[in-house]
Coordinates of C-alpha atoms in Angstrom, one line a residue:
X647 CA -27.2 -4.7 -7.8
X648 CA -27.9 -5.0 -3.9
X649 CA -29.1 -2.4 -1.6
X650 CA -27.8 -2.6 1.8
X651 CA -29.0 -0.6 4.6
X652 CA -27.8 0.6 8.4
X653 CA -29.0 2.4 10.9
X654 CA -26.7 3.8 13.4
X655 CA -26.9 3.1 17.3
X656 CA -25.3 4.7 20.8
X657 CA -22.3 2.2 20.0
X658 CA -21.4 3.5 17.2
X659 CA -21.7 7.1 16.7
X660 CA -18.9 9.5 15.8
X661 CA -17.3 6.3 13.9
X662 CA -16.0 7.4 10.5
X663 CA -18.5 6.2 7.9
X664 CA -15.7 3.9 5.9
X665 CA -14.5 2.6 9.4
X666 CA -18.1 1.6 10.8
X667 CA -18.9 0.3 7.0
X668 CA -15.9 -1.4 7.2
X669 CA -17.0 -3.6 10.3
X670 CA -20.3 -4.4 9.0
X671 CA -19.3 -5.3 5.4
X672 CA -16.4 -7.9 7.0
X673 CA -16.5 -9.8 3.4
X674 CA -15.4 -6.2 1.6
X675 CA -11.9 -4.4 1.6
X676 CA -11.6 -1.4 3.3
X677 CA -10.7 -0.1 -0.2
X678 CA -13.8 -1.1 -1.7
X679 CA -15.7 0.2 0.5
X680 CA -13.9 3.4 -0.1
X681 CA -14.5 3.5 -3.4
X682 CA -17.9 3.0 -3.1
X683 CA -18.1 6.5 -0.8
X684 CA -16.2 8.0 -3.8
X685 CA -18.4 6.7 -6.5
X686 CA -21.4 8.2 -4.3
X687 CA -22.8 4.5 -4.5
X688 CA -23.2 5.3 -0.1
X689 CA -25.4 8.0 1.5
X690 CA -26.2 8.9 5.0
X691 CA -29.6 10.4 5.1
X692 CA -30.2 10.3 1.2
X693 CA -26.2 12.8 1.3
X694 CA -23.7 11.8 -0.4
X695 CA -20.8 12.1 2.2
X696 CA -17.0 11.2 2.4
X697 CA -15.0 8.4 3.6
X698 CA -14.1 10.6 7.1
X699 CA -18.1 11.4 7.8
X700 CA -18.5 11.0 11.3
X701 CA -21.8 9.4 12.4
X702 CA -24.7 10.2 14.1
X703 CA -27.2 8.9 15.9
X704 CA -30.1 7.4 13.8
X705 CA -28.3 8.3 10.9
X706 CA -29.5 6.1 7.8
X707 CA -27.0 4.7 5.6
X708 CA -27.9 3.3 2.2
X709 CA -25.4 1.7 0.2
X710 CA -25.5 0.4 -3.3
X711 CA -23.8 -2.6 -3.9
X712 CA -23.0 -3.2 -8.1
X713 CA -23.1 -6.4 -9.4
X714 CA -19.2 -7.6 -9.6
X715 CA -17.3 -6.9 -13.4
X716 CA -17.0 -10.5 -15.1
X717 CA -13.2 -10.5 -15.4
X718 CA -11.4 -13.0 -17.4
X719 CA -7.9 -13.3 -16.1
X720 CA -5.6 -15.4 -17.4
X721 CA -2.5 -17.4 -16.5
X722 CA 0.5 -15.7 -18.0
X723 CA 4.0 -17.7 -18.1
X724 CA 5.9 -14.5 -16.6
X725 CA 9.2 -14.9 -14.4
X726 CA 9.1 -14.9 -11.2
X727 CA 12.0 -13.2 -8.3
X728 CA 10.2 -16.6 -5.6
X729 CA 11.8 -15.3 -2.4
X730 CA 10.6 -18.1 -0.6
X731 CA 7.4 -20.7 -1.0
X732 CA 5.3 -22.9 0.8
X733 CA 1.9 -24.9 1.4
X734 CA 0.4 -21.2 3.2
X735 CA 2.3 -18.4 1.4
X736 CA 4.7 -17.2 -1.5
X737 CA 7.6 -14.4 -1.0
X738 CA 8.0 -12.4 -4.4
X739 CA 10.5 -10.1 -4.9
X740 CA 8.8 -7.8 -7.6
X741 CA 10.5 -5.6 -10.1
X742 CA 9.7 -2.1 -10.8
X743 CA 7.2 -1.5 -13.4
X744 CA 5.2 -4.4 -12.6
X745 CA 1.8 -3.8 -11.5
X746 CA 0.5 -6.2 -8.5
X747 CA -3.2 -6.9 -9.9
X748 CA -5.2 -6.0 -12.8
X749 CA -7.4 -2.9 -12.5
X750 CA -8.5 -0.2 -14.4
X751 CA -8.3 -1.3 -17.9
X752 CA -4.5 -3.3 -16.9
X753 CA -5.7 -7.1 -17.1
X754 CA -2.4 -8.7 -18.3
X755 CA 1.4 -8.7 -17.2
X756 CA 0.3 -7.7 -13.5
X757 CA 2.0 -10.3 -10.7
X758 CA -1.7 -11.8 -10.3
X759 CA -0.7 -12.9 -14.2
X760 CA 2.2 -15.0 -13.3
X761 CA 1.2 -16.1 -9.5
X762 CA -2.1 -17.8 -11.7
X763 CA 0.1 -19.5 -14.0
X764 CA 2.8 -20.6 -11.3
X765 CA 0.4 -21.6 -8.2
X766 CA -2.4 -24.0 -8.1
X767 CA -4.1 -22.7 -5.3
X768 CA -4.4 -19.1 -4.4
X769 CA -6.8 -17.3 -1.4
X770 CA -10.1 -16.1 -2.4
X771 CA -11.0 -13.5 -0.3
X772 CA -10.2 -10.9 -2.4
X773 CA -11.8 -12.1 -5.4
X774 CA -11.0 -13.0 -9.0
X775 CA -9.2 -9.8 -9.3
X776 CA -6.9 -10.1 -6.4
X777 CA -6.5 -13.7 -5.9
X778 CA -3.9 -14.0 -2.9
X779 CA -3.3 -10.3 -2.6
X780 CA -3.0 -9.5 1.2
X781 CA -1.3 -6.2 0.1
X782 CA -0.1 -3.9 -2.7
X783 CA 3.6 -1.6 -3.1
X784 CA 3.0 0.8 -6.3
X785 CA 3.5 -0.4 -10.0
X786 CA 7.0 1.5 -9.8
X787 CA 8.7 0.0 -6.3
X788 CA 10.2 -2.7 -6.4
X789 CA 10.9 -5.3 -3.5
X790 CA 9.1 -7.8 -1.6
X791 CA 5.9 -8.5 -1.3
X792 CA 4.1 -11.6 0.4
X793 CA 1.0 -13.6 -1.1
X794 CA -1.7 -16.0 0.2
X795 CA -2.1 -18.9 -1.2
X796 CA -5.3 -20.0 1.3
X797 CA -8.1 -18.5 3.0
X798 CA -6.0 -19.3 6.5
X799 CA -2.9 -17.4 5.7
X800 CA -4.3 -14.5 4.0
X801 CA -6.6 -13.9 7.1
X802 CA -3.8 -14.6 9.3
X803 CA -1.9 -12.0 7.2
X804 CA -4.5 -9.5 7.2
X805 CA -4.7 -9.3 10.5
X806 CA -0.9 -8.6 11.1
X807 CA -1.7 -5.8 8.7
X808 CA -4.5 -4.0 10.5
X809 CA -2.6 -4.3 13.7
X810 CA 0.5 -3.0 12.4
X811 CA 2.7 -6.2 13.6
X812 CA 4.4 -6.6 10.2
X813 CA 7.8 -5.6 9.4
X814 CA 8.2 -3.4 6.7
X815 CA 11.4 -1.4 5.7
X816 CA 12.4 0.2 2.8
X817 CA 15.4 2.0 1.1
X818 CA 14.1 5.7 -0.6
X819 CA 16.5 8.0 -2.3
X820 CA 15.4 11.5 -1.7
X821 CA 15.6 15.3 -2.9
X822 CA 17.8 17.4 -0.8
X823 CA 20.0 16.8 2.2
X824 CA 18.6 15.9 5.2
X825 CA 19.7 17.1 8.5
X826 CA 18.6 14.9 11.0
X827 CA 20.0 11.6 11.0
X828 CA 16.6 10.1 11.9
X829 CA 13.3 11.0 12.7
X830 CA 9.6 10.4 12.7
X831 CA 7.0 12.0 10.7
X832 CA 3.7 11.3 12.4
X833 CA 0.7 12.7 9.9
X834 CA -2.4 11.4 8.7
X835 CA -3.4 10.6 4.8
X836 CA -5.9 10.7 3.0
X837 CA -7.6 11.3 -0.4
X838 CA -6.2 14.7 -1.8
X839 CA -9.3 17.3 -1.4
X840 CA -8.9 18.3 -4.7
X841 CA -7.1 16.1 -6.9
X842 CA -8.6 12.4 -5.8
X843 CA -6.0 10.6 -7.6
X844 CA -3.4 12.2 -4.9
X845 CA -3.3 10.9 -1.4
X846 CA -2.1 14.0 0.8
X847 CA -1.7 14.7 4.3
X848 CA -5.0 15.6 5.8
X849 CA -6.4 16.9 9.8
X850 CA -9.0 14.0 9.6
X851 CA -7.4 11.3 7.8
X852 CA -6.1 8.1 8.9
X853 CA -3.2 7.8 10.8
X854 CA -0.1 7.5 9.1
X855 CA 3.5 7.3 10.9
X856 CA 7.2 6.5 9.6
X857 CA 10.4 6.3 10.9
X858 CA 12.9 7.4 8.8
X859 CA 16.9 7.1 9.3
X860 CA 19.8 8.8 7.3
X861 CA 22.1 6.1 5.4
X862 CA 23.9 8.6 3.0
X863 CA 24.2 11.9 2.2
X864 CA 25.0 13.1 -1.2
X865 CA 25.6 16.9 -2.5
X866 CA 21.6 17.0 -3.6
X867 CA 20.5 14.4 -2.2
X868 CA 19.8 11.8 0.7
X869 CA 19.9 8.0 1.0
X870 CA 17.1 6.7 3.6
X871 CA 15.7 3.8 5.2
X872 CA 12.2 3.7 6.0
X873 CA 10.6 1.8 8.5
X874 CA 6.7 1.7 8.1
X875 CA 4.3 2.1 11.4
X876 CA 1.6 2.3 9.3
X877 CA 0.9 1.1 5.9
X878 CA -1.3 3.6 4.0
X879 CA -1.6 4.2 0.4
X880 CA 1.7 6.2 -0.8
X881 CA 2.5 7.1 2.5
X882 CA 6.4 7.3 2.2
X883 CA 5.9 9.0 -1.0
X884 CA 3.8 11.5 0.9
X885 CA 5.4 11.6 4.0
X886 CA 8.4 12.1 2.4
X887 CA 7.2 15.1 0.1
X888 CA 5.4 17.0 3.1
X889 CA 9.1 17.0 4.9
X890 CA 10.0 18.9 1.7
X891 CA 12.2 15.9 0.6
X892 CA 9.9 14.1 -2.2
X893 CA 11.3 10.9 -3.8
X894 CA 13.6 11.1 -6.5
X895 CA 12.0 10.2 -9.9
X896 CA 8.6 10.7 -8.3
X897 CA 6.2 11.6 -11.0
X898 CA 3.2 12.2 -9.0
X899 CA 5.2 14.3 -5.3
X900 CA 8.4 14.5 -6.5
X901 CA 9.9 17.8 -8.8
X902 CA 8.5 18.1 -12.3
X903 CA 12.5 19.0 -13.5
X904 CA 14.2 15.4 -12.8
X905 CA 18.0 15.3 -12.9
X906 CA 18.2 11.4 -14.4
X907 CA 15.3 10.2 -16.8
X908 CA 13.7 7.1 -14.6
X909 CA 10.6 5.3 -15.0
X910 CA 9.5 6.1 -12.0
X911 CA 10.1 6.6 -8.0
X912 CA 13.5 5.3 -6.2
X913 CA 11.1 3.3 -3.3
X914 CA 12.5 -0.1 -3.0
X915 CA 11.1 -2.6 -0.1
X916 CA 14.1 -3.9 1.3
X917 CA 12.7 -6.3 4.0
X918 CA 9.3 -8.2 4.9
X919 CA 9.1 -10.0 8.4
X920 CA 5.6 -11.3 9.7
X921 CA 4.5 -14.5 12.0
X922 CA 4.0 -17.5 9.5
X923 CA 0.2 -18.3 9.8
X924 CA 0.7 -22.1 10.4
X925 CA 3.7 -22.4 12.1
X926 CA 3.5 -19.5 14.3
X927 CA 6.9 -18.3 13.8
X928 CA 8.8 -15.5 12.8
X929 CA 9.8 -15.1 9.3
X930 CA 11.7 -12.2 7.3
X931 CA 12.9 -11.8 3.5
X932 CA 15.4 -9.4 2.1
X933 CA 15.6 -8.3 -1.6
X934 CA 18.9 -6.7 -2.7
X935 CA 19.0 -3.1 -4.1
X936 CA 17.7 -3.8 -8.0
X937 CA 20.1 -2.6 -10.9
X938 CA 18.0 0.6 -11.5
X939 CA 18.6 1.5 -8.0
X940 CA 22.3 0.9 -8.2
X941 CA 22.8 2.9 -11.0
X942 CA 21.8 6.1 -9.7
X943 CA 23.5 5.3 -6.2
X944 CA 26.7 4.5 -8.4
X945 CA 26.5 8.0 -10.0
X946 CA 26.1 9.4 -6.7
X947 CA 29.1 8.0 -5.0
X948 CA 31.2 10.8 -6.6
X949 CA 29.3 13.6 -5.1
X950 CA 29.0 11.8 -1.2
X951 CA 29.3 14.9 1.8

């Protein structure tokens, strides 16, 4: 265990506590150091407080750093949808039902699995865990997903993430018929207030934007392409959902009474484009709609407006 300690100056008061943490920890994930807040392993003044605290002057932060879980995870011979590959990164398009890295009692079949027994090399930053994982999408979306398969890239990644440079659409089938033939639904996320496994749309939470645009429109519901500004936890599922137009197949927004028995959300990320961290150009990779995806879409045709 480690005890870390701040004390907070002119520069940086009314910083949100996970924010300011955030700079100071540089060798942890924003995530992490979330969960640490949530875990109450962080106090301000001997408080427990939440991720959105905003700080004062002279406050004392205390945080308690746990000694990191001796994981064992091991290659698995899983195949692999390789979009693209090279010396820096490796494209993936992942299926639906796969989850990106183990956590939380999930150590094998996760893409971390089969990008250890496929790639020599993978980035470090994100420990033993989360070897090369620069980013998630949820266990049930599909689509493409980029990797880092070196310290350069994934930092060269990472920071195409934080500024919001990457290119990231997606196809989403929703509830209901939407009106507008495109929009923008600008609203911040956060942990749910109540139910902390939910992420929900909150005054003080991070900012959160996407751009949404109409592709079809079916008796009860709506084919969409979403265009993320931002890239926050569930945010199209949530986004979607506060519009009143949750995901088909959504077991955590969407209606409890589904029409078609799905394993999960119809989210698919269509399209990745970012700058290549070595040679500096621009790069994008397309996944086709997946078979689960078609075969709602195909039972929809009949009922197109």
């Amino acid at each position: 265990m480690e005890l870390i300690k701040f004390v907070v100056n002119e520069n940086t008061k009314d910083v949100r506590l996970d924010v300011y943490l955030s700079k100071e920890m540089q060798d942890k994930s924003r995530a992490y150091i979330q969960n640490l807040i949530e875990e109450g392993k962080v106090t301000v003044n001997s408080s427990v407080k939440k991720s959105n605290y905003k700080l004062k002057i002279s406050d004392k932060i205390q945080i308690i750093v746990p000694e990191p879980a001796v994981l064992n995870i091991k290659p698995e011979n899983i195949p692999l949808d390789i979009l693209y590959e090279d010396k820096d990164v490796i494209v993936i398009n992942k299926p639906q039902g796969m989850v990106v890295h183990p956590a939380s009692g999930v150590y094998e079949g996760t893409l971390v699995n089969a990008l250890l027994y496929h790639c020599k090399d993978l980035s470090g930053i994100n420990g033993i865990a989360r070897p090369g994982i620069v980013h998630r999408i949820d266990k049930d979306t599909s689509g493409v997903l980029v990797v880092a398969k070196n310290d350069f890239a994934h930092n060269h990644l990472a920071l195409q993430f934080k500024e919001h440079s990457i290119n990231r659409i997606y196809i989403a089938l929703a509830e209901g018929v939407l009106k507008q033939e495109e929009g923008t639904i600008d609203a911040p996320l956060d942990r749910h207030p109540v139910d902390r496994i939910k992420i929900a749309v909150v005054k003080d939470g991070r900012r959160a934007v996407t751009h949404y645009r109409v592709l079809e429109r079916y008796k009860s519901n709506t084919l969409v392409e979403c265009k993320l500004e931002t890239g926050r936890t569930h945010q199209i599922r949530v986004h979607m959902s506060h519009i009143n137009h949750p995901l088909v197949g959504d077991p955590v927004y969407g209606y409890k009474k589904q029409r078609f028995k799905l394993e999960g959300q119809m989210l698919h990320a269509k399209l990745l484009g970012f700058i290549h961290p070595t040679t500096k150009e621009y790069m994008h990779f397309e996944a086709s709609r997946p078979d689960y995806f078609e075969k709602i879409l195909n039972i929809l045709q009949k009922e197109l407006l």
